[in-house]
Short mmCIF file of C-alpha atoms in Angstrom, two decimals:
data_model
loop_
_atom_site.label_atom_id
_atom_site.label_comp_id
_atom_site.label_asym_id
_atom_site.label_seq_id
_atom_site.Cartn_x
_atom_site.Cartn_y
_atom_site.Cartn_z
CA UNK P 1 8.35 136.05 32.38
CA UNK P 2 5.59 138.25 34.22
CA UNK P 3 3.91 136.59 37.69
CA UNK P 4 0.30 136.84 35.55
CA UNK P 5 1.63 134.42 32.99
CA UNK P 6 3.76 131.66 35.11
CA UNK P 7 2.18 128.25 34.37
CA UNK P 8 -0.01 126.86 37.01
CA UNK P 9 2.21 124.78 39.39
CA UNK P 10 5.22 126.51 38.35
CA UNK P 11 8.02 127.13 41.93
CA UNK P 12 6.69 130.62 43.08
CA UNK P 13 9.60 131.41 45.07
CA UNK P 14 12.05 133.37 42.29
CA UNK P 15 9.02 135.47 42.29
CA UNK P 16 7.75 136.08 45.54
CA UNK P 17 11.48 137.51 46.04
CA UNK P 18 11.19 139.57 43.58
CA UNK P 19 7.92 140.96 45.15
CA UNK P 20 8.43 140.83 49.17
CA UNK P 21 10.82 142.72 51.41
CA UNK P 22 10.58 140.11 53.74
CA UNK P 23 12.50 136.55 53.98
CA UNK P 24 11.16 134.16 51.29
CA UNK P 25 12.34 129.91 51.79
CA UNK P 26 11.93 127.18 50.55
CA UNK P 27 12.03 123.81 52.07
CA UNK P 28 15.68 123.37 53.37
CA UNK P 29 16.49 126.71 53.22
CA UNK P 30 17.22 128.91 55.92
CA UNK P 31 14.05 130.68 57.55
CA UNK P 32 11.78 127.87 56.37
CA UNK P 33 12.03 126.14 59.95
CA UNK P 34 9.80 129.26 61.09
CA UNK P 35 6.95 127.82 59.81
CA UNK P 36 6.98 124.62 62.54
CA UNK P 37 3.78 126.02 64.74
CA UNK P 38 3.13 126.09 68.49
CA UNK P 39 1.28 123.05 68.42
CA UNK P 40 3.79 120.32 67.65
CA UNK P 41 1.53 117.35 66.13
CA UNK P 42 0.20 119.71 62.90
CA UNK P 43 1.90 118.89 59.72
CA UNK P 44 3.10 122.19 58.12
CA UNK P 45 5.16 121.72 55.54
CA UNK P 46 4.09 124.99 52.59
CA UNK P 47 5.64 125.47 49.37
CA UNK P 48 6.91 127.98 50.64
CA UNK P 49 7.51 130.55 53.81
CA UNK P 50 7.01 134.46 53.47
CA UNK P 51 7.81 136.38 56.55
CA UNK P 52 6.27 139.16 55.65
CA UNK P 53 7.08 142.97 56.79
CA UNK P 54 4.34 145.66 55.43
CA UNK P 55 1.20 144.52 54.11
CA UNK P 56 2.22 145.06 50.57
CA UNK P 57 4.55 141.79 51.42
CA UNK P 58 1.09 140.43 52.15
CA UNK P 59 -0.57 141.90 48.99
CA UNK P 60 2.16 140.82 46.51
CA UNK P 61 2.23 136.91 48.08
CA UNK P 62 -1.93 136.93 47.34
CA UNK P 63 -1.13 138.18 43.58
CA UNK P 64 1.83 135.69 42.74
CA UNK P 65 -0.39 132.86 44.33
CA UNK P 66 -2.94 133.66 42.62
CA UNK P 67 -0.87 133.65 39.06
CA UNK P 68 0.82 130.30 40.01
CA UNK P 69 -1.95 128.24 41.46
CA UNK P 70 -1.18 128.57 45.03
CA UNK P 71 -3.21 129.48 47.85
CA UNK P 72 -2.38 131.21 50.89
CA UNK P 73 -2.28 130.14 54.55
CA UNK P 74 -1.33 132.68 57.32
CA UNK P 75 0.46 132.14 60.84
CA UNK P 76 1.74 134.24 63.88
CA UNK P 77 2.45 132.01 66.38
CA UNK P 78 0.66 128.36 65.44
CA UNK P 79 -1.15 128.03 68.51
CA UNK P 80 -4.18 127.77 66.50
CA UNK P 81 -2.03 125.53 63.44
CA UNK P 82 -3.96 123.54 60.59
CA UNK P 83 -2.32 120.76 57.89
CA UNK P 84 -0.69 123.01 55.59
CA UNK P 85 0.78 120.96 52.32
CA UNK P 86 3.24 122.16 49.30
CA UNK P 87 0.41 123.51 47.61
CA UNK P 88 -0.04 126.19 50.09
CA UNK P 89 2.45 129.44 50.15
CA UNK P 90 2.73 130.33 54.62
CA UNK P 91 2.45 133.68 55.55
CA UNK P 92 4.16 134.89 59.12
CA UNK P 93 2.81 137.92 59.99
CA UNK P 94 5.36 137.73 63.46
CA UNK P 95 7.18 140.36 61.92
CA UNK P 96 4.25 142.93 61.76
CA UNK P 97 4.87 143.99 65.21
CA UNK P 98 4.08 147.77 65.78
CA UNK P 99 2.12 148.04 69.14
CA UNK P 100 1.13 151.52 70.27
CA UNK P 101 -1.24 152.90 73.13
CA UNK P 102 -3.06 156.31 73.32
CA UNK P 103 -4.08 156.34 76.27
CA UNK P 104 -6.26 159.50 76.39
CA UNK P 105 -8.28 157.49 74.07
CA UNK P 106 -8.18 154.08 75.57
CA UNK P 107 -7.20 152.35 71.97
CA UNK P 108 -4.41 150.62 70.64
CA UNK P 109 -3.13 149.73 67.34
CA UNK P 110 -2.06 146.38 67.52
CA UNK P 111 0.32 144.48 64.01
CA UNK P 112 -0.30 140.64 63.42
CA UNK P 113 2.63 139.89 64.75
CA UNK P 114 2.09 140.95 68.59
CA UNK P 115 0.68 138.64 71.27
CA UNK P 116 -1.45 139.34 73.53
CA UNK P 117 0.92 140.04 76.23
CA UNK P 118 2.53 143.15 75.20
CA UNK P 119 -0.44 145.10 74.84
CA UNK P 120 -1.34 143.97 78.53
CA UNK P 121 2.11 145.64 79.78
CA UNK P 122 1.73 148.68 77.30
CA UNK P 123 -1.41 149.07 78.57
CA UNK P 124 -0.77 148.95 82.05
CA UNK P 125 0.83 151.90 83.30
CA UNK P 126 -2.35 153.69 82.09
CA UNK P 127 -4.48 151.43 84.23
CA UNK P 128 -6.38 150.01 81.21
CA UNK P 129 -6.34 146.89 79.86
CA UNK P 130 -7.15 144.93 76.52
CA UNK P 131 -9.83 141.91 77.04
CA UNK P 132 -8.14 139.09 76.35
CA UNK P 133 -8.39 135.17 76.29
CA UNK P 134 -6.58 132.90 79.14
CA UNK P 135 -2.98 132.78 77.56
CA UNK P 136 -1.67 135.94 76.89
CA UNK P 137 1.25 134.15 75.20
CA UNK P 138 -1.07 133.78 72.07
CA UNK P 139 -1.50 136.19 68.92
CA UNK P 140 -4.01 139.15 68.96
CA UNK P 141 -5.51 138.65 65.38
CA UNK P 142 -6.09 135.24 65.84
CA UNK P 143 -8.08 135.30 68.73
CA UNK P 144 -9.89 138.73 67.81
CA UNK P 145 -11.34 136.79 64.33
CA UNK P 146 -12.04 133.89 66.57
CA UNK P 147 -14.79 135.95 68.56
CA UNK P 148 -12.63 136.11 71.54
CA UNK P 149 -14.16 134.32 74.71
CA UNK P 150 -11.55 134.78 78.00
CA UNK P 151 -11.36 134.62 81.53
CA UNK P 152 -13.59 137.78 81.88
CA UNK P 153 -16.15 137.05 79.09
CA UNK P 154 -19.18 137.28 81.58
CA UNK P 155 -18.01 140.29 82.73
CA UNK P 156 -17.06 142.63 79.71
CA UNK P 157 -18.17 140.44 76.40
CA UNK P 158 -16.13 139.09 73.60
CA UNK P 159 -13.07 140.57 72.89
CA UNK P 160 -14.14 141.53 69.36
CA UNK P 161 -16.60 143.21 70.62
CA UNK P 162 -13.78 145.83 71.15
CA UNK P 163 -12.28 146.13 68.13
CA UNK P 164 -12.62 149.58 66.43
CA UNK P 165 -10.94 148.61 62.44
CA UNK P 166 -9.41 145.92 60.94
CA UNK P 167 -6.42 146.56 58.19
CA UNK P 168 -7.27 143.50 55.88
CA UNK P 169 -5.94 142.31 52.75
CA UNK P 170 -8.11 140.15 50.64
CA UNK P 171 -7.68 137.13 48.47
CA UNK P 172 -7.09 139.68 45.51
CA UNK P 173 -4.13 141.61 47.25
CA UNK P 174 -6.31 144.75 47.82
CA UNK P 175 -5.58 146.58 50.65
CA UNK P 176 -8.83 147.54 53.01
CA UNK P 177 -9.57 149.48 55.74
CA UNK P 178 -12.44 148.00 57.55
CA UNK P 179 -14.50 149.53 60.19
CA UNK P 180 -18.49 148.87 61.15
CA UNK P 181 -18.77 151.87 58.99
CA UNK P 182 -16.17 151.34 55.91
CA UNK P 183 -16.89 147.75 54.28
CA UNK P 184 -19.44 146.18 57.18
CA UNK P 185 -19.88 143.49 55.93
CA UNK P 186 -16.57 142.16 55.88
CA UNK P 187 -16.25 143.78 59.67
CA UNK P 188 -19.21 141.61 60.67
CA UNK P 189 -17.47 138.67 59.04
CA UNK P 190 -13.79 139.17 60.58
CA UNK P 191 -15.19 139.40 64.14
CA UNK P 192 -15.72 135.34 64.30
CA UNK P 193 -14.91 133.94 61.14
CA UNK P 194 -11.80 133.62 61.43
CA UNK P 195 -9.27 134.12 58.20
CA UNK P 196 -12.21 133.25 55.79
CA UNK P 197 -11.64 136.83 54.19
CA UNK P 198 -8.33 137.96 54.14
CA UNK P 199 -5.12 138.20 55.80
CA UNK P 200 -5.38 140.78 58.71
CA UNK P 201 -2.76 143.18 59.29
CA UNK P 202 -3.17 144.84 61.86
CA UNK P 203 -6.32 146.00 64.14
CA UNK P 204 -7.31 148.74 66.29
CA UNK P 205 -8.98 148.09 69.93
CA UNK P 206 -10.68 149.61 72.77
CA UNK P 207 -8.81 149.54 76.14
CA UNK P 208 -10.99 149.22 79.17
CA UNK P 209 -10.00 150.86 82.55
CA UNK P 210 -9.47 147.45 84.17
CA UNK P 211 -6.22 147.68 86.81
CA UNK P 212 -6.80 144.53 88.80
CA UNK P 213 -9.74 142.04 89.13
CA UNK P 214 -9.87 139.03 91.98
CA UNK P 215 -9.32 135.66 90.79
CA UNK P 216 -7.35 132.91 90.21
CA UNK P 217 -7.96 129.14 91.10
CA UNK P 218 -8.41 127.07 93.89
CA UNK P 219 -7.22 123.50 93.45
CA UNK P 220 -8.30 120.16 95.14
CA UNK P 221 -7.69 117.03 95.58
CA UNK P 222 -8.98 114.29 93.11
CA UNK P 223 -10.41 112.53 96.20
CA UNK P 224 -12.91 115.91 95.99
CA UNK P 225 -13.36 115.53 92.67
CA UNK P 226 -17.08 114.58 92.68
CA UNK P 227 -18.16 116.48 95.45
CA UNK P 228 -16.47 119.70 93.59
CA UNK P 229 -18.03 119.03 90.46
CA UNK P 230 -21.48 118.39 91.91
CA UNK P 231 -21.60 122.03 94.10
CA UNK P 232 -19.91 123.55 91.40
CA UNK P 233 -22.61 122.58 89.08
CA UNK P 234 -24.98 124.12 91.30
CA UNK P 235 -22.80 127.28 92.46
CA UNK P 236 -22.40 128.20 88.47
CA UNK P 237 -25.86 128.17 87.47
CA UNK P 238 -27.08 131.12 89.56
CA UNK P 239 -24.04 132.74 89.59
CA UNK P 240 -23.82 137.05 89.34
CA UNK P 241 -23.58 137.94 85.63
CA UNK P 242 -20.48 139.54 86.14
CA UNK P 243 -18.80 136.77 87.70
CA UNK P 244 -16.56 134.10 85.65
CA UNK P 245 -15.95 130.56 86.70
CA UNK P 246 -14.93 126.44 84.85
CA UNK P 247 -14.00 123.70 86.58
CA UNK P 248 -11.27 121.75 85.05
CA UNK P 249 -10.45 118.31 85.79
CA UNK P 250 -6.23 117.94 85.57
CA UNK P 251 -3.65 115.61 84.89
CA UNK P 252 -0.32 117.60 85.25
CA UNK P 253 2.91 115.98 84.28
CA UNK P 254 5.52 116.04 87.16
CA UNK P 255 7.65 118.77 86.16
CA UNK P 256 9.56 121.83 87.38
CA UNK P 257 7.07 123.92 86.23
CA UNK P 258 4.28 122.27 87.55
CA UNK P 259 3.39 122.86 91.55
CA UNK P 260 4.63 119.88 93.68
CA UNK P 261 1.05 119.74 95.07
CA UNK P 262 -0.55 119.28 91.28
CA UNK P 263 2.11 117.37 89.62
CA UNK P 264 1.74 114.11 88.78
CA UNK P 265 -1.70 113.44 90.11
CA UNK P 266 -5.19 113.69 89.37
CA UNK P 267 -6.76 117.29 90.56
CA UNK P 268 -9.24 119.60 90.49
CA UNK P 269 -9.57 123.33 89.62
CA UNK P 270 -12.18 126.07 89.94
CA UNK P 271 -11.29 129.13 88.29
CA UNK P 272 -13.16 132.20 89.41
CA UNK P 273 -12.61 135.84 87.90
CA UNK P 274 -14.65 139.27 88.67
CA UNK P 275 -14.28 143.02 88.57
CA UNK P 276 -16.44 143.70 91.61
CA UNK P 277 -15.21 144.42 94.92
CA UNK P 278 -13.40 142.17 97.27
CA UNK P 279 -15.97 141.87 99.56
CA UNK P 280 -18.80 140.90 97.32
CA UNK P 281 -16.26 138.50 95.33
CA UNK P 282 -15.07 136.49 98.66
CA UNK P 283 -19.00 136.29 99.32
CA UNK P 284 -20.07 135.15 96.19
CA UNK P 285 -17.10 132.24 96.45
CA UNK P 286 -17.74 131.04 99.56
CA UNK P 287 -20.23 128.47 99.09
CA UNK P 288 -17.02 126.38 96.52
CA UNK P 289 -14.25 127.04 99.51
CA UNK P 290 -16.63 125.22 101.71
CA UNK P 291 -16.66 122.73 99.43
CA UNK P 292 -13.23 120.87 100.41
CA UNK P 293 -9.58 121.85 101.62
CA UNK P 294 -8.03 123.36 98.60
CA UNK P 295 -4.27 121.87 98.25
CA UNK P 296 -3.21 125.54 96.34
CA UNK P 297 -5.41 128.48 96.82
CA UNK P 298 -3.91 131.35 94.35
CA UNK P 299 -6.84 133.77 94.52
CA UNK P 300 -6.95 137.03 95.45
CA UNK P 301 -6.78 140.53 94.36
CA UNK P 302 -4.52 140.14 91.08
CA UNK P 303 -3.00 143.24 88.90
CA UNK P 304 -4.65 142.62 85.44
CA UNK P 305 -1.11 141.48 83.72
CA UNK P 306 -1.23 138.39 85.48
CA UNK P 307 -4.64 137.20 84.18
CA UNK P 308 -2.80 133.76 83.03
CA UNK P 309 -2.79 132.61 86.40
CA UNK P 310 -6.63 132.30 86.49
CA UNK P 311 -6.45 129.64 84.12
CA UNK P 312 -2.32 129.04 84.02
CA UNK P 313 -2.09 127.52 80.50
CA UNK P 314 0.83 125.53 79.35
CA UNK P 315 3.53 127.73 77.64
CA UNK P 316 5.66 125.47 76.47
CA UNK P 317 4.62 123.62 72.66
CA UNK P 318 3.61 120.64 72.59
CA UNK P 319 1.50 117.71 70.38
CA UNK P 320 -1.85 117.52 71.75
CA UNK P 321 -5.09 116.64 71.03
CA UNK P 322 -8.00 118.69 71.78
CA UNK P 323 -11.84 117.78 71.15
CA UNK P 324 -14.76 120.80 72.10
CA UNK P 325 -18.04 121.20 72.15
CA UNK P 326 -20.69 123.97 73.40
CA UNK P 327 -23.38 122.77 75.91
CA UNK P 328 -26.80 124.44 76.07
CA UNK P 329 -27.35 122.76 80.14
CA UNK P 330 -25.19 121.15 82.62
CA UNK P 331 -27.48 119.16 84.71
CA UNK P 332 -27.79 117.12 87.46
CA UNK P 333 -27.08 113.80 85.05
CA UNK P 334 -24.45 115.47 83.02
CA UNK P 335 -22.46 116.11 86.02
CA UNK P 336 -22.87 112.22 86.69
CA UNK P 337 -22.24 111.51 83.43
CA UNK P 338 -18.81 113.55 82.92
CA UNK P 339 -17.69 112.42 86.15
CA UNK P 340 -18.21 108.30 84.89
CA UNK P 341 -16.68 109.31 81.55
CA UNK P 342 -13.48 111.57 82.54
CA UNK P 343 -13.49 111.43 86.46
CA UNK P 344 -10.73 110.36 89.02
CA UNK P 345 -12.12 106.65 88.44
CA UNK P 346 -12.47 106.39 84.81
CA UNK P 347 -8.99 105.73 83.64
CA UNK P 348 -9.12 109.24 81.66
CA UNK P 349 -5.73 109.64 79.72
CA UNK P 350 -6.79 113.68 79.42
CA UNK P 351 -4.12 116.65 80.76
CA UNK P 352 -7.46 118.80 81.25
CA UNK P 353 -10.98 118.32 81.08
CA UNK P 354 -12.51 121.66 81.65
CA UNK P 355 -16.25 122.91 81.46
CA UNK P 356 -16.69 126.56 81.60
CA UNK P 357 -19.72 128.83 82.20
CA UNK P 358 -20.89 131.38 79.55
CA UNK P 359 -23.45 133.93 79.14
CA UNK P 360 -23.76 137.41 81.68
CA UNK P 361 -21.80 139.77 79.14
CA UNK P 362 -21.61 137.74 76.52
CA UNK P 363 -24.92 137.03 75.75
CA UNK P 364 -26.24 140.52 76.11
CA UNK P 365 -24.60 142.40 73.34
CA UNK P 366 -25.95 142.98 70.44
CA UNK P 367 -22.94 144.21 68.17
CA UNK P 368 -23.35 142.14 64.61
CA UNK P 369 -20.63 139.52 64.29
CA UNK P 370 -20.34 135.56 62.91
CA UNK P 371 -19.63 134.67 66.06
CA UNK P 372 -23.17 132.47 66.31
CA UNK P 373 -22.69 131.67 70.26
CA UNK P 374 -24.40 133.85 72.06
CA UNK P 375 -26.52 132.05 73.88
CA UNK P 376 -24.37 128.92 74.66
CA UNK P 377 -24.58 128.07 78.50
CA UNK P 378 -21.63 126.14 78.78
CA UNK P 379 -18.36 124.80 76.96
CA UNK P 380 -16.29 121.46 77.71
CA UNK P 381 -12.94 121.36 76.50
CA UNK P 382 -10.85 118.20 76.67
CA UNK P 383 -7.06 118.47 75.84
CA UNK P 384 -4.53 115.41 75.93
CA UNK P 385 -1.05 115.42 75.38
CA UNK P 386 0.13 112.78 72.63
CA UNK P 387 3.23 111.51 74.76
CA UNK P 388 3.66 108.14 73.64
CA UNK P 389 2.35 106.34 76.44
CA UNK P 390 -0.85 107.48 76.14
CA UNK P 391 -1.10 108.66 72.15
CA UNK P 392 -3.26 106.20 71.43
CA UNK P 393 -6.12 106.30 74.41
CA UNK P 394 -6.40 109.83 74.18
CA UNK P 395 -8.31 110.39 71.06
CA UNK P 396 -10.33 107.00 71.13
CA UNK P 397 -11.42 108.42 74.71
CA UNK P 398 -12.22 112.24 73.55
CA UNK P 399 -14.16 110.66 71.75
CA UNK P 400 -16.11 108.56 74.14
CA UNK P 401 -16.45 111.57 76.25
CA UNK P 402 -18.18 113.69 73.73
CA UNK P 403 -20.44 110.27 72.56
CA UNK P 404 -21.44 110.31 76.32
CA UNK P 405 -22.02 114.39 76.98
CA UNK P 406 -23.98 114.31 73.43
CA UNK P 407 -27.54 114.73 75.49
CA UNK P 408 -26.29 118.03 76.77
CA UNK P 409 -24.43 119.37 73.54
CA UNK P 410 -25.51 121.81 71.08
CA UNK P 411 -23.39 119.55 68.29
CA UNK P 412 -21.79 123.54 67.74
CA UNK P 413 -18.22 124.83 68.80
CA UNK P 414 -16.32 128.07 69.25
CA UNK P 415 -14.08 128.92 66.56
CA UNK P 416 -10.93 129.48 68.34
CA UNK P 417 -11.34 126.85 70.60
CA UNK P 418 -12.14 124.51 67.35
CA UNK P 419 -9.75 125.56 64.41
CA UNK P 420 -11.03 122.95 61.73
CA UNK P 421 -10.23 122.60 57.83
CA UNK P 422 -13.08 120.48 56.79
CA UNK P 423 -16.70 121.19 56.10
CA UNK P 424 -17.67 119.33 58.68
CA UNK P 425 -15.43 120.73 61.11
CA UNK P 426 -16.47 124.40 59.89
CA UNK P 427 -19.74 123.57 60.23
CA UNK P 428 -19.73 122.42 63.63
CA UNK P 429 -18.51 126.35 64.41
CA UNK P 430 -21.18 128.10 62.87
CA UNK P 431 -24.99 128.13 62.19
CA UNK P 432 -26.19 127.74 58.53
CA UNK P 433 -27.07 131.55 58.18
CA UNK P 434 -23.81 132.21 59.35
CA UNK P 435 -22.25 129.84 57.39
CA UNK P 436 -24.07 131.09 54.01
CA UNK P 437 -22.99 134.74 54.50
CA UNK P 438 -19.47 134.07 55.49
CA UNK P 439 -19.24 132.09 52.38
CA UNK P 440 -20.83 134.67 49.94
CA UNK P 441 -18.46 136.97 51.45
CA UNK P 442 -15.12 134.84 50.59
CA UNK P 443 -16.62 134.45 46.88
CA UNK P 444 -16.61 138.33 46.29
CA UNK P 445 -13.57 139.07 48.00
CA UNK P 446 -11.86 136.37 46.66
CA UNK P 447 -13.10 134.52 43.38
CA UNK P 448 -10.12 133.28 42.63
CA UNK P 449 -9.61 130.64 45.56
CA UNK P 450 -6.31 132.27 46.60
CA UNK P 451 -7.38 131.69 50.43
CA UNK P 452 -9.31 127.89 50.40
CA UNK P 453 -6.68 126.65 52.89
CA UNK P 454 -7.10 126.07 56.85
CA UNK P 455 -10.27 127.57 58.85
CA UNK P 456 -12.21 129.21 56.02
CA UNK P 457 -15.64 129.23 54.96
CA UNK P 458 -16.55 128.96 51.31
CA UNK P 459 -19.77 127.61 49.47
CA UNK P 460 -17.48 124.73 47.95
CA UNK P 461 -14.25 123.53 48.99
CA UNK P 462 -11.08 122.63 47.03
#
């Protein structure tokens, strides 16, 4: 029996071995256990798991989908992870790794598979650099379709902003090459909208000639807390363009990992990151380190492979919940009004409640692209970890938090800091223009529904 006439329904996995190189499982078998993602509380459980190795692994998993009713999710490493059901075939693109630098002409070519990480040490040597988000430990595609807003974002723009092509296949199984030149329209779409049209293969980047910056964070005590927040509210909003800053209010576990000083208590960080000179950089901080004694002070000048330890994200997966939205103001009352609702006196159950400024770079280029944010002013980000003595409080108060910071919201959020399944999630990350061309887009590409699963945009969902 051909793939084209295997009843709806009907167990896809005789035939996707037939048609991948790559390890095919089912549930139970082994290889299928690759498919448990980064983030621990997100039920994945596909038909079945394709780890694919070319993209004609990728093209051939579209085509038996399509003939057996399936659709297609894709993966790397789950830090971004949606519900995915039996209904759904999982691709793992992990094993598209090829990573190469030319470093005459400050690019790389980057596979699926490769986080962010390896390109920074590739890079290196060279004394460029690929703009990335705060954990390097996360996958390149993922964040590149997500817009791409790091620790430098003021300073040098998104980071697909920088991307020269995409190699994308599309709910049909055709291969594409897509540049601002060759198939625009989909380029526009795949810088922000995440895998709404196709499965991404691998990408080609701009390096930038970026050896070290000066940053890090300086942490306080949650005695400070208000008095931190309330100068850093007015420090931020007449801040250089070029420099990057958020505050973030923590709740660190006591653990080795986590600094004696921070662990198991309520703190405070400021983040700062900049590419100008040391002297200007110390200047420009010196109105927060007047603020209060910091308890840990790690910046400094900082070679550009350590850029996790401006924001020094958790490594390790775990279930969490995270709630997000985009502010257009942080004023005088919403600083009094996050510090009632998530403060060192309001019982929060959150590991980190962080607001972080946008615009300078950001907001100034005008390279086409479904990212929709340009203009935001600020974001807050609230992440709590589902440990069971607190699994309960922390999404009832996430909640409360955003109910409270609604005056100051745009009711919008950033795609990779939002990955949402529903139409109402989706909508949240995109404005209605946005959301109408990025749907008219998917229909083209992919009539046949082969990709209505996880953070896509279509004009109705299945």
């Amino acid at each position: 029996m051909s793939i084209l006439d295997a009843p709806p329904g009907t167990d896809p996995t005789p035939a996707l071995r037939d048609a991948v190189t790559g390890i095919v499982a089912g549930p139970g078998e082994p290889g299928y256990d690759r498919a448990t993602p980064w983030r621990l509380d997100i039920p994945v459980a596909p038909r079945a798991v394709v780890v694919a190795t070319t993209a004609a692994d990728v093209s051939a998993t579209m085509r038996v989908a399509a003939a057996y009713g399936f659709t297609v999710a894709v993966a790397s490493t789950g830090h971004g992870a949606l519900p995915i059901d039996e209904s759904s075939i999982l691709v793992l693109t992990s094993a598209l790794n090829g990573c190469t630098v030319d470093a005459q002409a400050r690019t790389a070519r980057i596979g699926a598979g490769v986080r962010w990480q390896e390109v920074i040490d590739l890079a290196a040597p060279h004394c460029l650099a690929p703009i990335v988000g705060s954990a390097p430990d996360v996958g390149v595609v993922g964040f590149l379709t997500g817009g791409g807003v790091g620790p430098l974002a003021r300073s040098v723009g998104l980071a697909s902003d920088r991307v020269r092509s995409f190699d994308l296949v599309i709910g049909t199984g055709e291969q594409l090459h897509v540049t601002p030149v060759e198939h625009p329209d989909l380029f526009w779409g795949l810088c922000g909208g995440k895998g709404t049209l196709g499965i991404v293969t691998e990408v080609e980047i701009e390096l930038l000639p970026i050896a070290h910056f000066y940053g890090g964070a300086l942490y306080f005590d949650g005695a400070d807390a208000a008095s931190v927040l309330r100068a850093w509210q007015q420090w931020s909003a007449n801040l250089p363009t070029d420099a990057n800053t958020s505050i973030a209010f923590l709740q660190l576990p006591d653990i080795p990992d986590v600094p004696p000083p921070l662990a198991g208590k309520f703190t405070v960080a400021v983040r700062y990151a900049t590419l100008t000179d040391q002297q200007r950089a110390e200047r420009t901080l010196a109105p927060i380190r007047a603020v209060a004694e910091p308890i840990v002070d790690t910046i400094g000048p900082t070679p550009y492979s350590e850029i996790r330890s401006v924001h020094s994200d958790p490594v390790d997966p775990m279930p969490a919940h995270e709630r997000h939205t985009v502010l257009s103001d942080l004023t005088v009352d919403g600083v009094e009004t996050l510090l009632a609702a998530a403060g060192p006196d309001s019982g929060s159950p959150q590991a980190i409640t962080e607001v972080r400024l946008l615009g300078g770079a950001l907001s100034r280029s005008d390279r086409p692209s479904a990212f929709c944010h340009r203009t935001a002013a600020y974001s807050l980000l609230l992440i709590g970890v589902l440990a069971p003595a607190v699994a309960d409080a922390v999404p009832v108060h996430s909640a409360a938090v955003m109910d409270a910071m609604a005056p100051w919201s745009t009711g919008r959020e950033l795609p990779n800091f939002s990955p949402a399944a529903d139409p109402e999630g989706l909508a949240r990350c995109y404005d209605e223009d946005t959301t109408e061309r990025l749907a008219a887009l998917a229909e083209d590409h992919d009539p046949a529904g082969v990709l209505r699963v996880g953070h896509v945009v279509r004009t109705h969902r299945a």
